[in-house]
Short mmCIF file of C-alpha atoms in Angstrom, two decimals:
data_model
loop_
_atom_site.label_atom_id
_atom_site.label_comp_id
_atom_site.label_asym_id
_atom_site.label_seq_id
_atom_site.Cartn_x
_atom_site.Cartn_y
_atom_site.Cartn_z
CA MET A 1 -0.54 -14.60 30.61
CA ALA A 2 -1.59 -17.55 33.83
CA ALA A 3 0.05 -15.31 36.78
CA SER A 4 -1.46 -16.59 39.94
CA GLU A 5 0.98 -19.04 40.12
CA LEU A 6 4.03 -16.97 40.01
CA TYR A 7 3.28 -15.52 42.87
CA SER A 8 3.49 -16.08 46.24
CA SER A 9 1.51 -14.68 49.28
CA SER A 10 3.49 -12.47 50.51
CA SER A 11 2.51 -10.42 47.07
CA SER A 12 0.66 -8.01 49.69
CA SER A 13 3.99 -6.77 51.12
CA ILE A 14 5.40 -6.58 47.92
CA GLY A 15 2.44 -3.93 46.86
CA GLU A 16 3.38 -2.08 49.75
CA THR A 17 6.66 -1.56 48.56
CA PHE A 18 5.64 -0.36 45.51
CA CYS A 19 3.75 2.39 47.16
CA GLY A 20 6.65 4.07 48.95
CA TYR A 21 8.41 4.20 45.50
CA ILE A 22 5.16 6.37 43.87
CA ASP A 23 3.71 9.60 45.29
CA VAL A 24 -0.40 8.93 44.29
CA GLN A 25 -1.29 12.29 46.36
CA ILE A 26 -2.70 15.26 44.90
CA GLU A 27 -0.59 18.24 46.00
CA ASP A 28 -3.05 21.68 46.75
CA ASP A 29 -0.07 24.08 47.11
CA TYR A 30 2.48 24.26 45.03
CA SER A 31 5.31 26.90 43.47
CA THR A 32 5.47 27.24 40.08
CA GLU A 33 8.26 29.35 39.35
CA LEU A 34 8.12 31.20 35.58
CA THR A 35 11.84 31.96 33.89
CA MET A 36 11.22 35.80 32.57
CA MET A 37 13.42 36.51 29.21
CA GLU A 38 14.92 39.97 29.59
CA THR A 39 12.84 41.82 26.86
CA LEU A 40 15.54 43.31 24.39
CA ASN A 41 15.89 46.75 22.83
CA PRO A 42 16.20 46.92 19.39
CA SER A 43 17.30 49.88 19.00
CA SER A 44 20.63 49.23 20.92
CA ARG A 45 21.80 46.22 18.30
CA HIS A 46 23.73 46.30 15.88
CA CYS A 47 22.17 44.21 13.26
CA TYR A 48 23.82 43.16 10.26
CA ILE A 49 22.35 42.21 6.76
CA PRO A 50 25.27 40.98 4.00
CA LYS A 51 24.68 41.59 0.59
CA PRO A 52 22.95 38.75 -1.60
CA PRO A 53 25.16 36.82 -3.37
CA PRO A 54 25.11 37.70 -6.88
CA LEU A 55 22.47 35.75 -9.69
CA PRO A 56 24.61 32.65 -11.01
CA ARG A 57 25.33 34.35 -14.84
CA ASN A 58 25.19 30.80 -16.47
CA VAL A 59 22.17 29.49 -16.96
CA CYS A 60 22.20 25.41 -17.70
CA LYS A 61 20.19 24.84 -20.99
CA ARG A 62 19.03 21.92 -22.23
CA THR A 63 21.19 20.83 -25.37
CA PRO A 64 19.23 20.52 -29.08
CA HIS A 65 19.93 17.18 -29.52
CA LEU A 66 17.71 15.45 -25.10
CA GLU A 67 15.22 17.92 -27.34
CA LEU A 68 15.28 16.14 -30.16
CA ARG A 69 15.90 12.44 -28.67
CA ASN A 70 12.21 11.90 -27.49
CA PHE A 71 10.40 14.98 -29.67
CA VAL A 72 7.84 12.57 -31.42
CA SER A 73 4.50 15.26 -33.37
CA VAL A 74 2.39 14.16 -35.72
CA PRO A 75 1.10 16.50 -36.81
CA LEU A 76 -3.16 17.22 -37.48
CA GLU A 77 -3.12 17.86 -40.60
CA ALA A 78 -1.02 14.89 -41.79
CA LYS A 79 -3.30 12.42 -39.81
CA THR A 80 -6.40 14.05 -41.51
CA ALA A 81 -4.27 13.56 -45.01
CA TRP A 82 -3.33 9.88 -44.82
CA ASP A 83 -7.37 9.47 -43.54
CA ARG A 84 -8.12 11.36 -46.92
CA ILE A 85 -6.16 8.58 -48.53
CA PHE A 86 -7.88 5.63 -47.29
CA LYS A 87 -11.41 6.33 -47.44
CA GLU A 88 -10.75 8.00 -51.32
CA GLY A 89 -9.25 4.91 -51.90
CA GLN A 90 -6.90 6.61 -54.83
CA GLY A 91 -4.54 4.88 -56.47
CA ALA A 92 -6.07 1.25 -54.86
CA ASP A 93 -3.62 -1.94 -55.29
CA VAL A 94 -5.46 -3.99 -52.88
CA CYS A 95 -8.70 -5.62 -52.29
CA ILE A 96 -9.20 -6.51 -48.78
CA ILE A 97 -12.22 -9.50 -48.41
CA THR A 98 -14.42 -9.43 -44.96
CA GLU A 99 -17.43 -11.85 -44.18
CA GLY A 100 -20.43 -10.93 -46.31
CA ASN A 101 -17.52 -10.81 -49.20
CA SER A 102 -17.53 -6.87 -48.90
CA CYS A 103 -13.93 -5.23 -49.49
CA ILE A 104 -11.86 -2.91 -48.85
CA LEU A 105 -9.61 -0.99 -50.94
CA ALA A 106 -6.55 -0.18 -49.29
CA HIS A 107 -2.28 -0.04 -50.51
CA CYS A 108 -0.06 -3.23 -50.63
CA ASN A 109 3.03 -0.26 -50.36
CA VAL A 110 1.11 0.90 -46.82
CA LEU A 111 0.04 -2.51 -45.75
CA SER A 112 3.35 -3.91 -46.08
CA VAL A 113 5.11 -0.95 -44.13
CA ALA A 114 2.46 -1.08 -41.13
CA SER A 115 2.52 -5.21 -40.70
CA PRO A 116 4.67 -7.46 -41.48
CA VAL A 117 2.63 -10.24 -41.76
CA LEU A 118 0.35 -8.39 -44.13
CA GLY A 119 3.20 -7.85 -45.93
CA SER A 120 4.16 -12.12 -45.89
CA LEU A 121 0.37 -11.98 -47.27
CA LEU A 122 0.81 -9.73 -50.36
CA LEU A 123 3.63 -10.99 -51.89
CA GLN A 124 2.23 -14.06 -51.69
CA SER A 125 -1.34 -13.29 -53.43
CA LYS A 126 -1.47 -13.13 -56.83
CA VAL A 127 -2.32 -10.43 -58.95
CA GLU A 128 -5.15 -10.22 -61.04
CA ASP A 129 -5.93 -6.89 -63.47
CA GLY A 130 -3.60 -5.01 -61.01
CA MET A 131 -4.94 -6.36 -58.03
CA ARG A 132 -3.99 -8.09 -54.99
CA TYR A 133 -6.93 -9.98 -53.40
CA ILE A 134 -6.32 -10.59 -49.13
CA LYS A 135 -9.16 -12.54 -46.75
CA VAL A 136 -9.95 -11.85 -43.35
CA PRO A 137 -12.02 -13.85 -42.59
CA GLY A 138 -14.38 -13.67 -39.60
CA MET A 139 -14.29 -10.40 -38.63
CA PRO A 140 -17.06 -7.74 -39.11
CA TYR A 141 -16.80 -5.41 -42.34
CA GLU A 142 -16.68 -2.96 -39.66
CA ALA A 143 -14.24 -4.40 -37.53
CA VAL A 144 -11.77 -4.96 -40.48
CA HIS A 145 -12.12 -0.85 -41.94
CA ALA A 146 -11.62 0.54 -38.34
CA PHE A 147 -8.31 -1.26 -38.62
CA ILE A 148 -7.00 -0.96 -42.27
CA ARG A 149 -8.40 2.91 -41.33
CA PHE A 150 -5.82 2.92 -37.89
CA LEU A 151 -2.34 2.01 -40.38
CA TYR A 152 -2.86 4.41 -41.73
CA SER A 153 -3.94 7.10 -39.70
CA SER A 154 -3.90 5.94 -36.37
CA CYS A 155 -7.00 7.31 -35.74
CA TYR A 156 -10.49 5.52 -34.48
CA GLU A 157 -13.49 7.03 -34.13
CA LYS A 158 -15.14 6.02 -30.10
CA GLU A 159 -17.79 4.70 -31.60
CA THR A 160 -16.26 1.89 -33.25
CA MET A 161 -14.25 1.22 -30.23
CA ASP A 162 -16.71 0.55 -28.20
CA LYS A 163 -18.14 -2.38 -30.49
CA PHE A 164 -14.95 -3.04 -31.91
CA VAL A 165 -12.37 -2.88 -29.44
CA LEU A 166 -12.51 -6.81 -29.36
CA HIS A 167 -12.14 -7.34 -32.92
CA LEU A 168 -9.04 -5.29 -32.56
CA LEU A 169 -7.16 -6.95 -30.69
CA LEU A 170 -7.57 -9.86 -31.75
CA LEU A 171 -6.91 -8.32 -35.32
CA SER A 172 -3.71 -6.45 -33.60
CA HIS A 173 -2.45 -9.39 -31.96
CA CYS A 174 -2.54 -11.91 -34.94
CA TYR A 175 -1.21 -8.64 -37.62
CA MET A 176 1.07 -7.70 -35.57
CA ILE A 177 0.96 -3.48 -34.36
CA PRO A 178 1.54 -3.31 -31.39
CA SER A 179 0.35 0.71 -30.86
CA LEU A 180 -3.61 -0.52 -31.75
CA LYS A 181 -2.49 -3.31 -28.98
CA ARG A 182 -1.53 -0.27 -26.53
CA ALA A 183 -4.99 1.22 -27.55
CA CYS A 184 -6.63 -1.06 -26.92
CA THR A 185 -5.94 -2.51 -23.44
CA SER A 186 -6.02 1.51 -22.95
CA TYR A 187 -9.56 1.63 -23.33
CA LEU A 188 -10.47 -2.23 -21.79
CA GLY A 189 -9.01 -0.73 -19.01
CA ASP A 190 -10.73 2.35 -18.37
CA GLY A 191 -13.75 1.34 -18.02
CA TRP A 192 -14.97 -0.67 -20.62
CA LEU A 193 -14.40 -3.88 -18.22
CA THR A 194 -17.82 -4.59 -16.35
CA GLU A 195 -18.74 -8.38 -13.94
CA GLU A 196 -20.09 -10.14 -17.61
CA ASN A 197 -17.33 -9.42 -19.98
CA VAL A 198 -14.62 -9.57 -17.61
CA VAL A 199 -13.68 -12.57 -17.54
CA ASP A 200 -14.81 -13.25 -21.36
CA VAL A 201 -11.71 -10.23 -21.77
CA LEU A 202 -8.94 -12.05 -19.57
CA GLN A 203 -9.16 -15.52 -21.62
CA LEU A 204 -8.70 -13.47 -25.03
CA ALA A 205 -6.25 -11.70 -23.45
CA GLY A 206 -4.19 -14.52 -22.32
CA GLY A 207 -4.58 -15.74 -26.44
CA CYS A 208 -3.53 -12.27 -27.49
CA ASP A 209 -0.78 -12.35 -25.49
CA ALA A 210 -1.36 -8.82 -23.01
CA PRO A 211 -0.04 -9.33 -19.74
CA ARG A 212 -1.08 -5.61 -18.54
CA LEU A 213 -5.03 -6.56 -19.56
CA SER A 214 -4.36 -9.69 -18.15
CA PHE A 215 -3.50 -8.07 -14.52
CA ILE A 216 -6.43 -5.89 -15.07
CA CYS A 217 -9.40 -8.49 -16.07
CA PHE A 218 -6.93 -10.39 -12.93
CA ARG A 219 -7.37 -7.68 -9.90
CA MET A 220 -10.97 -7.18 -11.00
CA VAL A 221 -12.01 -10.94 -11.05
CA LEU A 222 -10.45 -11.17 -7.18
CA LYS A 223 -12.13 -8.08 -6.22
CA ASN A 224 -14.98 -8.94 -6.83
CA PHE A 225 -15.29 -13.25 -7.09
CA LYS A 226 -18.61 -13.89 -5.75
CA SER A 227 -20.50 -12.00 -8.07
CA ILE A 228 -18.13 -12.51 -11.19
CA SER A 229 -18.04 -16.40 -10.54
CA SER A 230 -22.18 -16.51 -10.73
CA THR A 231 -22.08 -14.37 -14.05
CA GLU A 232 -22.17 -17.29 -17.29
CA GLY A 233 -18.67 -16.64 -18.60
CA TRP A 234 -17.81 -17.85 -15.51
CA LYS A 235 -19.94 -21.22 -16.30
CA VAL A 236 -18.78 -21.53 -20.01
CA MET A 237 -15.14 -20.39 -18.53
CA ARG A 238 -15.78 -23.84 -16.57
CA GLN A 239 -15.98 -25.80 -19.10
CA VAL A 240 -13.69 -24.59 -21.55
CA ASN A 241 -11.01 -23.32 -19.36
CA PRO A 242 -11.10 -25.52 -16.01
CA LYS A 243 -6.56 -24.90 -15.81
CA LEU A 244 -7.70 -21.44 -15.64
CA GLU A 245 -11.02 -21.55 -13.50
CA GLN A 246 -8.46 -23.49 -10.84
CA GLU A 247 -5.75 -20.52 -11.55
CA LEU A 248 -8.43 -18.57 -10.03
CA LEU A 249 -9.62 -20.12 -7.46
CA GLU A 250 -6.36 -20.45 -6.10
CA ALA A 251 -5.51 -16.82 -6.41
CA VAL A 252 -8.27 -16.49 -4.44
CA VAL A 253 -7.50 -18.68 -2.06
CA GLU A 254 -4.25 -17.32 -1.07
CA THR A 255 -5.31 -13.44 -1.22
CA ASP A 256 -7.61 -14.16 1.45
CA SER A 257 -5.07 -15.51 3.14
CA ARG A 258 -2.61 -13.10 3.09
CA LYS A 259 -5.02 -10.85 3.98
CA ARG A 260 -6.14 -12.30 6.96
CA GLU A 261 -2.16 -12.51 8.00
CA ARG A 262 -1.62 -9.09 7.10
CA LEU A 263 -4.78 -7.73 9.59
CA ARG A 264 -3.51 -10.30 11.85
CA LYS A 265 -0.42 -8.82 11.77
CA ARG A 266 -1.39 -5.07 11.97
CA GLU A 267 -3.36 -6.61 15.20
CA GLU A 268 -0.41 -8.01 16.48
CA ARG A 269 2.11 -4.53 15.88
CA LYS A 270 -0.99 -1.95 17.38
CA LEU A 271 -0.57 -4.18 20.46
CA TYR A 272 2.71 -4.79 20.91
CA LEU A 273 2.81 -0.43 20.20
CA GLN A 274 0.54 -0.39 23.16
CA LEU A 275 2.36 -2.64 25.57
CA HIS A 276 5.84 -0.47 24.94
CA GLU A 277 4.03 3.19 25.03
CA ALA A 278 2.73 1.59 28.22
CA MET A 279 6.51 0.76 29.27
CA GLU A 280 7.34 4.29 28.04
CA ALA A 281 4.98 5.51 30.73
CA LEU A 282 5.14 3.60 33.60
CA LEU A 283 9.51 4.95 32.93
CA HIS A 284 7.96 8.14 32.69
CA ILE A 285 5.15 8.65 35.99
CA CYS A 286 8.70 6.83 38.23
CA LYS A 287 11.28 8.46 36.82
CA ASP A 288 9.97 12.08 36.54
CA GLY A 289 6.83 12.36 37.32
CA CYS A 290 3.14 12.85 35.56
CA GLN A 291 0.64 15.64 36.86
CA THR A 292 -0.67 14.23 39.54
CA ILE A 293 1.27 11.45 39.79
CA GLY A 294 5.04 10.17 40.67
CA PRO A 295 8.51 10.07 42.51
CA ARG A 296 8.17 11.15 46.23
CA ASP A 297 11.41 13.20 45.73
CA LYS A 298 9.54 15.11 42.89
CA LEU A 299 7.63 18.27 42.60
CA LEU A 300 4.20 17.29 40.96
CA LYS A 301 2.64 19.85 38.64
CA GLY A 302 -0.93 19.23 38.16
CA SER A 303 -1.56 22.50 35.93
CA GLN A 304 1.52 21.08 33.63
CA GLY A 305 0.23 21.21 30.05
CA ILE A 306 -0.62 17.71 28.59
CA CYS A 307 1.74 15.09 28.84
CA SER A 308 3.23 13.59 25.76
CA PHE A 309 2.90 9.92 26.61
CA PRO A 310 -0.20 8.67 25.09
CA ALA A 311 -0.82 5.98 27.66
CA CYS A 312 -0.34 8.22 30.91
CA LYS A 313 -3.40 8.84 31.76
CA GLY A 314 -4.97 5.57 32.12
CA PHE A 315 -1.93 4.43 33.62
CA GLU A 316 -2.54 6.36 36.39
CA HIS A 317 -5.47 4.97 36.98
CA LEU A 318 -4.09 1.71 36.57
CA VAL A 319 -1.59 2.64 39.34
CA ARG A 320 -3.86 3.98 41.98
CA HIS A 321 -5.56 1.61 41.57
CA PHE A 322 -2.74 -1.09 42.52
CA ALA A 323 -2.12 1.11 45.19
CA SER A 324 -5.79 1.11 47.13
CA CYS A 325 -7.12 -1.93 45.90
CA LYS A 326 -7.72 -4.66 48.92
CA VAL A 327 -6.92 -7.93 47.04
CA ARG A 328 -4.19 -6.97 45.26
CA VAL A 329 -3.51 -10.97 44.59
CA PRO A 330 -2.57 -11.45 40.82
CA GLY A 331 -5.29 -14.05 40.23
CA GLY A 332 -8.07 -12.46 42.45
CA CYS A 333 -8.14 -8.70 40.86
CA MET A 334 -7.54 -8.62 36.67
CA HIS A 335 -7.07 -4.65 37.26
CA CYS A 336 -3.97 -5.46 39.70
CA LYS A 337 -3.06 -8.65 37.02
CA ARG A 338 -2.03 -6.42 35.02
CA MET A 339 -0.14 -4.53 36.45
CA TRP A 340 1.63 -7.39 37.63
CA GLN A 341 2.37 -8.49 33.78
CA LEU A 342 3.42 -5.00 32.84
CA LEU A 343 6.26 -4.56 36.44
CA GLU A 344 7.49 -7.79 35.43
CA LEU A 345 7.27 -6.95 31.02
CA HIS A 346 9.36 -4.22 32.26
CA SER A 347 12.34 -5.87 34.20
CA ARG A 348 12.45 -7.65 30.69
CA VAL A 349 13.39 -4.97 28.78
CA CYS A 350 15.06 -2.67 31.09
CA ASP A 351 18.83 -2.47 30.76
CA GLU A 352 19.50 0.00 33.42
CA PRO A 353 18.46 -2.60 36.59
CA GLY A 354 20.73 -1.13 38.95
CA THR A 355 19.85 3.02 38.26
CA CYS A 356 15.99 1.91 37.53
CA LYS A 357 13.69 3.78 39.53
CA VAL A 358 10.93 1.65 38.70
CA PRO A 359 9.19 -0.90 41.80
CA LEU A 360 10.36 -3.95 42.01
CA CYS A 361 12.56 -4.14 38.69
CA ARG A 362 15.25 -5.70 40.38
CA HIS A 363 12.82 -8.12 42.11
CA PHE A 364 11.46 -9.60 38.88
CA LYS A 365 15.22 -10.58 37.19
CA LEU A 366 16.20 -12.18 40.27
CA LYS A 367 12.14 -14.03 40.31
CA VAL A 368 12.99 -15.48 36.59
CA LEU A 369 15.40 -17.85 38.29
CA GLU A 370 11.70 -19.56 39.26
CA ARG A 371 10.60 -19.66 36.28
CA SER A 372 9.41 -22.67 33.60
CA LYS A 373 11.69 -23.21 30.29
CA LYS A 374 8.54 -22.72 28.57
CA ASP A 375 6.90 -19.57 30.69
CA GLU A 376 10.66 -17.70 30.22
CA ALA A 377 10.80 -18.60 26.77
CA LEU A 378 7.15 -16.50 26.16
CA TRP A 379 8.25 -14.12 28.58
CA ARG A 380 11.72 -13.46 26.18
CA ALA A 381 9.70 -13.45 23.18
CA LEU A 382 7.21 -10.69 23.80
CA ALA A 383 10.11 -8.71 25.71
CA SER A 384 12.09 -9.09 22.11
CA LYS A 385 8.39 -8.13 20.13
CA VAL A 386 7.67 -4.98 22.77
CA THR A 387 11.84 -3.57 21.96
CA ALA A 388 11.59 -4.32 18.43
CA ALA A 389 7.80 -1.98 18.59
CA GLY A 390 10.21 0.59 20.04
CA ILE A 391 12.49 0.36 17.56
CA TRP A 392 9.98 0.68 14.55
CA LEU A 393 7.96 3.81 15.42
CA GLY A 394 11.76 5.25 16.12
CA PRO A 395 11.44 8.90 16.22
CA PHE A 396 8.18 9.44 17.01
CA ALA A 397 8.16 7.95 20.45
CA PRO A 398 8.12 9.68 23.06
CA LYS A 399 11.82 9.65 25.21
CA HIS A 400 11.83 9.81 28.75
#
């Protein structure tokens, strides 16, 4: 902040006034008084320890209906039995025709209960020799077989899921099997996605109404946009779905903008916190004194513990330089210029000008009348943000 035009040539004499407030000499001989606490004799004390209260007799127990409300258990034997019914196909009355005219035997009642879509198709199908025939076009035999097996026992093999998870996701959406859709979504989000297939999975998730999977893919694209945007899947998506590409690009720009804004605010807050700590250190030095520097009416204790004010040590060096600098003109020495600005900032945030012990506090408050409206607005905004930083720091701020 430019300050060379704000101060007159009498700044040197004002600096001498500042030095009159602060004692920057190191005291070699000082006395430290230690107050010794009286040693208590344990035998002379009469300690009465009351008896502990009795343990509660009535222990809270969960009622039976609360235990059964969320209790769902399917024994392994039941799953094995249903899996065996499907694999053996005894009493089957449905033939599901897949790609390559392969046939999968199933039971009409099971399919109708598991999927309302399959139930509707079975009602519309024709019966030939006691067998109903339905087709599942465009799907390989292994995928349809794993799908029908899941309807029976909710079981699947890891190798099958690795190979046909996208087919199963599409089948679960088309035939309204939410449990299978959740299983596929969880499996895809647990390490199956790669930079090569995430764009394809994102498009499929949008068509299959899988918002959680869409979010996982979207987040992965934003995180690795540079490498994903050069894949073959992105190039295909650009041609067949330009609207999705535009949405992703806008999201990337917005994410970068938010990231830069967060970094800017973080650095800004860090600066205001440093200024707040400097104000606290200045008031601490001028009011109470700190180790080797403080007011002349205070006895300095150079051997006392480490100061709790983080900015105190650096501020001490700045005060020593300001007291001994021969230039001391605001525009001539950067360190002195910084000291002038900190003193004026203190006067802006100080709410006790009549009793404040910081040098030149009242002088700078009178200097406000000579400021231009623009400079005054900048100083006022800076003071309010430094004060807000102290409020944000809350109980962790050192107390003077």
